[in-house]
Every structure is written in structure tokens, then in C-alpha cells.
GROMACS .gro file of C-alpha atoms in nm:
model
  398
    1MET     CA    1   2.430   3.402  -0.510
    2SER     CA    2   2.760   3.473  -0.688
    3HIS     CA    3   2.796   3.688  -0.984
    4VAL     CA    4   3.038   3.433  -1.180
    5ALA     CA    5   2.869   3.217  -1.405
    6THR     CA    6   2.722   2.905  -1.191
    7PRO     CA    7   2.596   2.566  -1.334
    8LEU     CA    8   2.258   2.524  -1.217
    9ILE     CA    9   1.947   2.302  -1.255
   10ALA     CA   10   1.618   2.484  -1.203
   11LEU     CA   11   1.312   2.342  -1.133
   12ARG     CA   12   0.963   2.489  -1.227
   13TYR     CA   13   0.664   2.456  -0.979
   14GLY     CA   14   0.375   2.272  -1.131
   15GLU     CA   15   0.005   2.380  -1.040
   16LEU     CA   16   0.111   2.556  -0.729
   17PHE     CA   17   0.020   2.871  -0.896
   18LEU     CA   18  -0.340   2.816  -0.843
   19LYS     CA   19  -0.330   2.807  -0.468
   20GLY     CA   20  -0.346   3.144  -0.397
   21GLN     CA   21  -0.301   3.271  -0.031
   22ASN     CA   22  -0.225   2.901   0.055
   23ARG     CA   23   0.086   2.902  -0.180
   24HIS     CA   24   0.350   2.921   0.092
   25THR     CA   25   0.239   2.616   0.288
   26PHE     CA   26   0.265   2.420  -0.056
   27GLU     CA   27   0.609   2.560  -0.146
   28ARG     CA   28   0.752   2.463   0.200
   29GLN     CA   29   0.610   2.088   0.152
   30LEU     CA   30   0.777   2.075  -0.173
   31GLU     CA   31   1.108   2.207  -0.039
   32GLN     CA   32   1.106   2.008   0.222
   33ASN     CA   33   1.036   1.693   0.011
   34LEU     CA   34   1.294   1.784  -0.241
   35ARG     CA   35   1.559   1.819   0.056
   36ARG     CA   36   1.450   1.473   0.166
   37ALA     CA   37   1.506   1.343  -0.210
   38LEU     CA   38   1.848   1.516  -0.248
   39SER     CA   39   1.983   1.381   0.099
   40GLY     CA   40   2.327   1.198   0.075
   41LEU     CA   41   2.461   1.449  -0.173
   42PRO     CA   42   2.633   1.703   0.049
   43SER     CA   43   2.773   1.937  -0.219
   44VAL     CA   44   2.406   2.006  -0.350
   45LYS     CA   45   2.254   2.338  -0.246
   46LEU     CA   46   1.894   2.464  -0.256
   47GLU     CA   47   1.782   2.805  -0.333
   48ARG     CA   48   1.460   2.912  -0.389
   49GLY     CA   49   1.322   3.179  -0.639
   50GLN     CA   50   1.012   3.332  -0.791
   51GLY     CA   51   0.839   3.052  -0.895
   52ARG     CA   52   1.161   2.821  -0.910
   53ILE     CA   53   1.413   2.647  -0.709
   54PHE     CA   54   1.774   2.646  -0.818
   55LEU     CA   55   2.011   2.368  -0.737
   56SER     CA   56   2.422   2.429  -0.749
   57GLY     CA   57   2.715   2.184  -0.622
   58ASP     CA   58   2.957   1.947  -0.776
   59ALA     CA   59   2.898   1.849  -1.131
   60GLN     CA   60   2.881   1.489  -1.084
   61GLU     CA   61   2.606   1.525  -0.765
   62LEU     CA   62   2.438   1.765  -0.967
   63ARG     CA   63   2.368   1.494  -1.210
   64SER     CA   64   2.221   1.250  -0.945
   65ALA     CA   65   2.020   1.552  -0.782
   66GLU     CA   66   1.848   1.607  -1.158
   67ASP     CA   67   1.758   1.240  -1.171
   68ARG     CA   68   1.599   1.269  -0.809
   69ALA     CA   69   1.451   1.579  -0.860
   70ARG     CA   70   1.239   1.474  -1.176
   71ARG     CA   71   1.081   1.226  -0.968
   72VAL     CA   72   0.971   1.465  -0.694
   73PHE     CA   73   0.611   1.566  -0.739
   74GLY     CA   74   0.508   1.932  -0.775
   75PHE     CA   75   0.741   2.069  -1.039
   76SER     CA   76   0.633   2.073  -1.401
   77SER     CA   77   0.993   2.078  -1.539
   78LEU     CA   78   1.332   2.122  -1.519
   79SER     CA   79   1.651   2.240  -1.701
   80ARG     CA   80   2.017   2.259  -1.711
   81ALA     CA   81   2.082   2.611  -1.666
   82LEU     CA   82   2.379   2.891  -1.587
   83ALA     CA   83   2.307   3.132  -1.342
   84VAL     CA   84   2.458   3.453  -1.475
   85PRO     CA   85   2.480   3.825  -1.407
   86SER     CA   86   2.165   4.054  -1.495
   87ASP     CA   87   2.362   4.182  -1.767
   88LEU     CA   88   2.304   4.198  -2.138
   89ASP     CA   89   2.649   4.055  -2.221
   90ALA     CA   90   2.671   3.854  -1.967
   91LEU     CA   91   2.358   3.646  -2.083
   92ALA     CA   92   2.500   3.641  -2.449
   93ALA     CA   93   2.807   3.492  -2.309
   94GLY     CA   94   2.618   3.278  -2.053
   95ALA     CA   95   2.388   3.148  -2.320
   96LEU     CA   96   2.663   3.069  -2.567
   97SER     CA   97   2.835   2.871  -2.296
   98LEU     CA   98   2.572   2.670  -2.233
   99VAL     CA   99   2.477   2.566  -2.555
  100GLU     CA  100   2.816   2.468  -2.660
  101ARG     CA  101   2.842   2.255  -2.323
  102GLU     CA  102   2.484   2.093  -2.297
  103GLY     CA  103   2.354   2.170  -2.642
  104PRO     CA  104   2.309   1.852  -2.882
  105ALA     CA  105   2.589   1.675  -2.973
  106SER     CA  106   2.521   1.793  -3.362
  107ALA     CA  107   2.428   2.116  -3.480
  108PRO     CA  108   2.050   2.144  -3.455
  109ARG     CA  109   1.852   2.218  -3.776
  110SER     CA  110   1.759   2.524  -3.640
  111PHE     CA  111   1.698   2.733  -3.279
  112LYS     CA  112   1.552   3.036  -3.123
  113VAL     CA  113   1.573   3.203  -2.795
  114GLU     CA  114   1.283   3.274  -2.582
  115THR     CA  115   1.340   3.556  -2.302
  116GLN     CA  116   1.072   3.623  -1.980
  117ARG     CA  117   1.175   3.902  -1.798
  118SER     CA  118   1.022   3.928  -1.466
  119ASP     CA  119   1.252   4.208  -1.334
  120LYS     CA  120   1.059   4.472  -1.534
  121ARG     CA  121   1.365   4.761  -1.422
  122PHE     CA  122   1.597   4.551  -1.671
  123PRO     CA  123   1.648   4.806  -1.906
  124PHE     CA  124   1.613   4.581  -2.214
  125PRO     CA  125   1.252   4.426  -2.337
  126SER     CA  126   1.231   4.057  -2.371
  127PRO     CA  127   1.207   4.081  -2.786
  128GLU     CA  128   1.540   4.259  -2.776
  129ILE     CA  129   1.702   4.047  -2.531
  130SER     CA  130   1.635   3.751  -2.749
  131ARG     CA  131   1.781   3.906  -3.051
  132ILE     CA  132   2.090   4.032  -2.897
  133VAL     CA  133   2.170   3.660  -2.736
  134GLY     CA  134   2.068   3.457  -3.032
  135ALA     CA  135   2.278   3.666  -3.253
  136ALA     CA  136   2.532   3.570  -3.026
  137ILE     CA  137   2.474   3.185  -3.092
  138HIS     CA  138   2.433   3.259  -3.435
  139THR     CA  139   2.750   3.417  -3.551
  140THR     CA  140   2.935   3.199  -3.317
  141LEU     CA  141   2.808   2.848  -3.442
  142GLY     CA  142   2.646   2.915  -3.750
  143TRP     CA  143   2.299   2.778  -3.631
  144PRO     CA  144   2.012   2.878  -3.852
  145VAL     CA  145   1.739   3.059  -3.670
  146ASP     CA  146   1.355   2.929  -3.676
  147LEU     CA  147   1.112   3.157  -3.469
  148HIS     CA  148   0.832   2.913  -3.557
  149HIS     CA  149   0.976   2.577  -3.567
  150PRO     CA  150   1.304   2.557  -3.385
  151GLU     CA  151   1.439   2.238  -3.316
  152LEU     CA  152   1.615   2.368  -3.026
  153VAL     CA  153   1.483   2.650  -2.766
  154VAL     CA  154   1.730   2.852  -2.579
  155GLY     CA  155   1.569   3.029  -2.275
  156VAL     CA  156   1.688   3.329  -2.087
  157GLU     CA  157   1.509   3.424  -1.764
  158VAL     CA  158   1.590   3.785  -1.610
  159GLY     CA  159   1.471   3.785  -1.238
  160ALA     CA  160   1.512   4.045  -0.956
  161VAL     CA  161   1.684   3.775  -0.729
  162GLN     CA  162   1.821   3.578  -1.018
  163SER     CA  163   1.885   3.541  -1.395
  164PHE     CA  164   1.997   3.249  -1.557
  165VAL     CA  165   2.008   3.063  -1.947
  166PHE     CA  166   1.890   2.735  -1.978
  167VAL     CA  167   1.836   2.470  -2.275
  168GLY     CA  168   1.547   2.263  -2.294
  169LYS     CA  169   1.270   2.129  -2.049
  170ILE     CA  170   1.310   1.809  -1.892
  171PRO     CA  171   0.936   1.721  -1.770
  172GLY     CA  172   0.907   1.704  -1.412
  173ALA     CA  173   0.651   1.452  -1.202
  174GLY     CA  174   0.406   1.696  -1.208
  175GLY     CA  175   0.117   1.712  -0.891
  176LEU     CA  176   0.118   1.829  -0.590
  177PRO     CA  177   0.371   1.770  -0.344
  178VAL     CA  178   0.313   1.483  -0.096
  179GLY     CA  179   0.188   1.553   0.226
  180THR     CA  180  -0.056   1.827   0.127
  181GLY     CA  181  -0.300   1.599   0.015
  182GLY     CA  182  -0.415   1.406   0.339
  183ARG     CA  183  -0.350   1.052   0.413
  184ALA     CA  184  -0.531   0.766   0.246
  185LEU     CA  185  -0.478   0.399   0.320
  186LEU     CA  186  -0.416   0.200  -0.023
  187LEU     CA  187  -0.545  -0.182  -0.061
  188LEU     CA  188  -0.202  -0.281  -0.195
  189SER     CA  189  -0.195  -0.619  -0.359
  190GLY     CA  190   0.119  -0.784  -0.566
  191GLY     CA  191  -0.075  -0.712  -0.912
  192ILE     CA  192   0.006  -0.433  -1.170
  193ASP     CA  193  -0.266  -0.180  -1.089
  194SER     CA  194  -0.315  -0.115  -0.679
  195PRO     CA  195   0.092   0.040  -0.714
  196VAL     CA  196   0.013   0.235  -0.982
  197ALA     CA  197  -0.311   0.377  -0.795
  198GLY     CA  198  -0.070   0.439  -0.500
  199HIS     CA  199   0.191   0.662  -0.750
  200LEU     CA  200  -0.124   0.850  -0.859
  201MET     CA  201  -0.270   0.913  -0.537
  202GLN     CA  202   0.071   1.029  -0.417
  203LYS     CA  203   0.080   1.277  -0.693
  204ARG     CA  204  -0.191   1.428  -0.586
  205GLY     CA  205  -0.046   1.513  -0.282
  206CYS     CA  206  -0.155   1.227  -0.078
  207THR     CA  207   0.077   1.057   0.196
  208LEU     CA  208   0.003   0.705   0.170
  209GLU     CA  209  -0.010   0.400   0.421
  210ALA     CA  210  -0.029   0.041   0.248
  211LEU     CA  211  -0.226  -0.263   0.356
  212TYR     CA  212  -0.166  -0.599   0.232
  213PHE     CA  213  -0.430  -0.913   0.275
  214HIS     CA  214  -0.178  -1.218   0.343
  215SER     CA  215  -0.333  -1.574   0.320
  216PRO     CA  216  -0.093  -1.819   0.444
  217PRO     CA  217  -0.043  -2.145   0.372
  218HIS     CA  218  -0.276  -2.043   0.046
  219THR     CA  219  -0.029  -1.776  -0.021
  220SER     CA  220   0.326  -1.819  -0.018
  221SER     CA  221   0.608  -1.603   0.189
  222ARG     CA  222   0.735  -1.489  -0.170
  223ALA     CA  223   0.395  -1.320  -0.263
  224ARG     CA  224   0.439  -1.118   0.075
  225ASP     CA  225   0.802  -1.017  -0.046
  226LYS     CA  226   0.689  -0.920  -0.367
  227VAL     CA  227   0.436  -0.659  -0.231
  228LEU     CA  228   0.716  -0.538   0.055
  229GLN     CA  229   0.922  -0.478  -0.288
  230LEU     CA  230   0.646  -0.289  -0.441
  231ALA     CA  231   0.580  -0.073  -0.132
  232GLU     CA  232   0.945   0.012  -0.099
  233ARG     CA  233   0.920   0.166  -0.450
  234LEU     CA  234   0.620   0.417  -0.315
  235ALA     CA  235   0.830   0.474  -0.003
  236TRP     CA  236   1.052   0.665  -0.196
  237ALA     CA  237   0.809   0.971  -0.248
  238GLN     CA  238   0.707   1.017   0.073
  239GLY     CA  239   1.025   0.948   0.305
  240GLN     CA  240   0.870   0.656   0.443
  241LEU     CA  241   0.589   0.430   0.435
  242THR     CA  242   0.386   0.199   0.670
  243LEU     CA  243   0.286  -0.123   0.523
  244HIS     CA  244   0.003  -0.347   0.728
  245VAL     CA  245   0.022  -0.702   0.661
  246VAL     CA  246  -0.317  -0.868   0.774
  247PRO     CA  247  -0.423  -1.197   0.800
  248PHE     CA  248  -0.668  -1.292   0.561
  249THR     CA  249  -0.681  -1.656   0.545
  250ALA     CA  250  -0.953  -1.760   0.839
  251VAL     CA  251  -1.201  -1.472   0.620
  252GLN     CA  252  -1.131  -1.656   0.296
  253GLU     CA  253  -1.202  -2.003   0.436
  254GLN     CA  254  -1.532  -1.896   0.618
  255ILE     CA  255  -1.663  -1.748   0.302
  256ARG     CA  256  -1.568  -2.003   0.104
  257ASP     CA  257  -1.739  -2.268   0.305
  258ARG     CA  258  -2.040  -2.082   0.407
  259ALA     CA  259  -2.140  -1.853   0.149
  260PRO     CA  260  -2.234  -1.898  -0.202
  261ALA     CA  261  -1.974  -1.916  -0.454
  262GLU     CA  262  -2.094  -1.698  -0.705
  263LEU     CA  263  -2.063  -1.395  -0.420
  264SER     CA  264  -1.740  -1.471  -0.282
  265VAL     CA  265  -1.524  -1.250  -0.467
  266VAL     CA  266  -1.751  -0.957  -0.366
  267LEU     CA  267  -1.791  -1.095  -0.012
  268TYR     CA  268  -1.398  -1.069   0.029
  269ARG     CA  269  -1.388  -0.709  -0.106
  270ARG     CA  270  -1.674  -0.611   0.137
  271MET     CA  271  -1.471  -0.768   0.411
  272MET     CA  272  -1.142  -0.600   0.287
  273MET     CA  273  -1.282  -0.275   0.286
  274ARG     CA  274  -1.433  -0.338   0.653
  275ILE     CA  275  -1.080  -0.416   0.774
  276ALA     CA  276  -0.947  -0.105   0.584
  277SER     CA  277  -1.194   0.124   0.739
  278ARG     CA  278  -1.111   0.040   1.087
  279LEU     CA  279  -0.730   0.037   1.030
  280ALA     CA  280  -0.724   0.380   0.843
  281ARG     CA  281  -0.962   0.530   1.150
  282THR     CA  282  -0.680   0.417   1.378
  283ARG     CA  283  -0.403   0.589   1.148
  284ARG     CA  284  -0.561   0.927   1.090
  285CYS     CA  285  -0.643   0.831   0.727
  286LEU     CA  286  -0.948   1.006   0.555
  287ALA     CA  287  -0.981   0.764   0.269
  288LEU     CA  288  -0.935   0.388   0.117
  289ALA     CA  289  -0.765   0.386  -0.233
  290THR     CA  290  -0.762   0.094  -0.472
  291GLY     CA  291  -0.657  -0.006  -0.776
  292GLU     CA  292  -1.017  -0.103  -0.923
  293SER     CA  293  -1.061  -0.020  -1.280
  294LEU     CA  294  -1.462  -0.024  -1.431
  295GLY     CA  295  -1.543  -0.324  -1.595
  296GLN     CA  296  -1.184  -0.502  -1.600
  297VAL     CA  297  -1.301  -0.777  -1.384
  298ALA     CA  298  -1.612  -0.947  -1.239
  299SER     CA  299  -1.596  -0.784  -0.879
  300GLN     CA  300  -1.526  -0.439  -1.083
  301THR     CA  301  -1.870  -0.379  -1.237
  302LEU     CA  302  -2.049  -0.049  -1.142
  303GLY     CA  303  -2.303  -0.280  -0.936
  304ASN     CA  304  -2.054  -0.467  -0.744
  305LEU     CA  305  -1.860  -0.186  -0.698
  306ALA     CA  306  -2.137  -0.032  -0.559
  307CYS     CA  307  -2.190  -0.328  -0.314
  308ILE     CA  308  -1.848  -0.373  -0.228
  309GLU     CA  309  -1.836   0.017  -0.101
  310ALA     CA  310  -2.128  -0.027   0.098
  311ALA     CA  311  -1.902  -0.191   0.344
  312ALA     CA  312  -1.650   0.073   0.363
  313GLU     CA  313  -1.654   0.324   0.638
  314LEU     CA  314  -1.445   0.588   0.463
  315PRO     CA  315  -1.448   0.751   0.075
  316VAL     CA  316  -1.304   0.510  -0.162
  317LEU     CA  317  -1.074   0.666  -0.434
  318ARG     CA  318  -1.010   0.516  -0.747
  319PRO     CA  319  -0.743   0.673  -0.989
  320LEU     CA  320  -0.724   0.379  -1.215
  321LEU     CA  321  -1.125   0.382  -1.258
  322SER     CA  322  -1.093   0.521  -1.647
  323PHE     CA  323  -0.782   0.345  -1.734
  324ASP     CA  324  -0.757   0.069  -1.960
  325LYS     CA  325  -0.482  -0.249  -1.882
  326THR     CA  326  -0.270  -0.140  -2.158
  327GLU     CA  327  -0.256   0.240  -1.977
  328THR     CA  328  -0.172   0.101  -1.650
  329ILE     CA  329   0.099  -0.137  -1.774
  330ALA     CA  330   0.240   0.169  -1.939
  331LEU     CA  331   0.245   0.346  -1.613
  332ALA     CA  332   0.377   0.052  -1.397
  333ARG     CA  333   0.686  -0.002  -1.649
  334GLN     CA  334   0.752   0.377  -1.602
  335LEU     CA  335   0.750   0.314  -1.237
  336GLY     CA  336   0.968   0.032  -1.253
  337SER     CA  337   0.662  -0.162  -1.073
  338TYR     CA  338   0.575  -0.388  -1.387
  339GLU     CA  339   0.870  -0.633  -1.293
  340ILE     CA  340   0.803  -0.676  -0.959
  341SER     CA  341   0.434  -0.736  -1.039
  342ILE     CA  342   0.451  -0.997  -1.276
  343LEU     CA  343   0.663  -1.199  -1.042
  344PRO     CA  344   0.475  -1.557  -1.047
  345TYR     CA  345   0.353  -1.543  -0.678
  346ASP     CA  346   0.005  -1.514  -0.670
  347ASP     CA  347  -0.171  -1.322  -0.372
  348CYS     CA  348  -0.514  -1.353  -0.213
  349CYS     CA  349  -0.714  -1.184  -0.498
  350SER     CA  350  -0.655  -1.538  -0.687
  351LEU     CA  351  -0.783  -1.771  -0.410
  352PHE     CA  352  -1.074  -1.977  -0.400
  353VAL     CA  353  -1.216  -1.811  -0.707
  354PRO     CA  354  -1.553  -1.960  -0.856
  355ARG     CA  355  -1.586  -2.045  -1.215
  356HIS     CA  356  -1.895  -1.789  -1.254
  357PRO     CA  357  -1.841  -1.523  -1.023
  358SER     CA  358  -2.154  -1.273  -0.996
  359THR     CA  359  -2.144  -0.970  -1.223
  360ARG     CA  360  -2.394  -0.807  -1.047
  361VAL     CA  361  -2.470  -0.863  -0.661
  362ALA     CA  362  -2.727  -0.716  -0.484
  363PRO     CA  363  -2.645  -0.532  -0.133
  364ALA     CA  364  -2.904  -0.727   0.015
  365ASP     CA  365  -2.795  -1.083  -0.116
  366ALA     CA  366  -2.442  -0.969   0.022
  367GLU     CA  367  -2.565  -0.905   0.376
  368ALA     CA  368  -2.762  -1.228   0.368
  369ALA     CA  369  -2.462  -1.399   0.292
  370GLU     CA  370  -2.284  -1.229   0.563
  371ALA     CA  371  -2.540  -1.326   0.785
  372ALA     CA  372  -2.442  -1.681   0.795
  373LEU     CA  373  -2.061  -1.578   0.876
  374PRO     CA  374  -1.891  -1.467   1.222
  375VAL     CA  375  -1.815  -1.113   1.071
  376GLU     CA  376  -1.750  -0.946   1.386
  377ALA     CA  377  -1.506  -1.192   1.524
  378LEU     CA  378  -1.351  -1.258   1.168
  379LEU     CA  379  -1.284  -0.861   1.152
  380ALA     CA  380  -1.164  -0.858   1.504
  381SER     CA  381  -0.913  -1.130   1.476
  382ALA     CA  382  -0.757  -1.002   1.149
  383VAL     CA  383  -0.722  -0.595   1.310
  384GLU     CA  384  -0.575  -0.745   1.590
  385GLY     CA  385  -0.323  -0.995   1.407
  386THR     CA  386  -0.209  -0.716   1.152
  387GLU     CA  387   0.170  -0.675   1.133
  388ARG     CA  388   0.304  -0.336   1.121
  389LEU     CA  389   0.616  -0.275   0.903
  390VAL     CA  390   0.765   0.061   0.852
  391LEU     CA  391   0.995   0.083   0.521
  392PRO     CA  392   1.225   0.386   0.456
  393GLN     CA  393   1.292   0.601   0.183
  394SER     CA  394   1.621   0.463   0.118
  395ALA     CA  395   1.498   0.118   0.009
  396GLY     CA  396   1.317   0.235  -0.248
  397ALA     CA  397   1.535   0.495  -0.377
  398GLY     CA  398   1.689   0.224  -0.672
   0.00000   0.00000   0.00000
């Protein structure tokens, strides 16, 4: 690293510090994901430090890099920073330069300096560094110091490899690097919930494939296109995403025509679980994921969730189980999926829904109703007719 003060973005690891001897595996995946997110920004260089990754490069591309990096799972926060030599005068001059350039437009009501000194060979203790750097800012800019409730915090980190100063912390995406949590198959509809569930699974490190049940002519091509848009948004976090489009018309029509109406929604869901399980096994997915929330609709009572899950052959993960709808909508807005989800094109989940669906279907009743259906033939036909689409990262980057 150059000894001339250099603009940086400092990225801090999140809970990777919990990983003990496996930490290097997570760090390697995180770096790989970050490099992929920064593709197309040729001037941006990446350098690893202790618990940090530093980005440097052309000023305009560095701004783009900041926007992309804050969406990469695995970083707890990031800061605009300035790399400086490990020298007290250089630290003070660098901090002053940085706050003049990156600090608030108007003078803050108060500020303080916090120092972290991981290089214990540095001859000054952290409080002394903070005092000297703070004095330089106070003397030059006249900002008042408040050590207990400052409006602005200026940071100094003195490391063995890299020392830098920074202003403020921008929250990162948190979580774990995508690719460290195994593979899961997301049941993706055109609604609000399932894209958010997929995002949360990615946040815990899972690589997703997605599965959409399509029922033409009862559902339109626009409903399918809507799901493609939602899948594209999820693709950004992992480079690409495979979407399986399953023909579901025959399954729904058979259940509509041959099963008790009040059981139909649960029966649809049980067939979805069977189809998803078969596809997941062929794709090396270890679990299914859904956007179900406890008690949100008739099929999501505890009794019905148990009846539905009994048809699955893999663990069913429900990251939204305890969310209320307003929480899910808020997160969907944050992800940019909400405006897509509310487009008025219904998917198969809203087809042939009875006026009075049962809220407590016993597994024995579901199995009795399914005995009247050609279950195996329907499953085989659905799996065989599945269309597979690979959505690249670039499609979801916007």
C-alpha cells in the first residue's frame, strides 16, 4: 500500500469472527462474492486486511463500488476512509483532510475521535492518538468536542499492514457470504412474501435455486414474467440463479374436480412440496424454502403447515414465519421487489380458492382425498415438463 494518503472504502466483516478455524473459508467466499459484485469497475482494487477489506480506485468508480459493496452479504459496515502512514502527524493530517472532504455539509454540533490500535508496536496508546487527532480537528475547524454524545465520530485504525482514518459507518448487508450455507430451493410466487424469504435465505449464506408453479391458461404470461423479474433481483446476490417453471395446470384442475373444495388449498401445497422435493434432489439442494408466515392465511395455520410439510421429503425453511405483513412489506420495499410483486397479475396461488377453506386439515383427510387422484402421474408429468431458465447477475443488478 502506498505511503501517500489514498482514498479508500473500508469494509468490515460481520459475524465471520465467530467461525474459528473455518474463518478462512468464509473470508475466501466473501472476497469472491465481492469481486463478482464489482465486475465492470476495472479501476477498483481490493486488498485484504485484518478483519477488513479495502477498496481503492478511481473516485467515480469507487462511489459505484460503495453502492454495490453495501449489498454484499457478510459485511457489517463500511466507511469512506483515507489510508495514511502509521505516523501520528500523518494520522492527524489525514483525519483533518477527510472530514473536510467527506464530513457533513455544515459543521456538526459536536464530534469525537475513536481509535483502534491493533498494531501494539505503535508507540502511542489509543487515547493519546484520539486526543492529538481530535485537537487537530478542533483547532482547525472549531468543532466542539463531546466524548459522550457526539453528533459525528471520526475513526482512526492503526494496523500492522494498513492504517486509516474514516468518517462515520454505513450499515452493510450483514449476514454470511452467499455460498457458505448450502443450497436451497425457493418456492417463488409472484407475491410479496417469497422474494423476501429468498433474500433472507441468501443473507444466511444459502445459494438459491427458485421454482415457480405456472397454470396457463388460468394464469397469464405476464404473471410468469413478473416472477422472472423477481428472480432476477435475487440473482444479483449470487452471480446467477436457476429458475424452474413447473406446469401446474393439470394438478390444480384434478384437485378442483376430484377433491373436497375445502381441502383444495392444502392439497395444492402438498403437491407443490412433492414436486419441489423431487426437483431439489436432482439439483443438490438440501432444503426447501417458502414465504409462509404463521397464521397469515388459511393454509398457514400451524395445523395446515404441519399437514403440508408432511408431503415434503426435505426440510422446509420458513424465514418469514414470525413476520407480520407490515414487516415483510417494509423489507420488500427496501429490496425493490415490492413494486414488482404488486403488479396485478395473479399466479396459481389465487386460482380455484374455495369460499371456506379448511384451517385445520388432518393428514389422514388429505391422504384420503389424494387417494382419488393420479398423484404419481401428475408428479411425473409436472417434473418432466419443467422449464429451466438461468438468470445472470447482470439482469438483476439494477
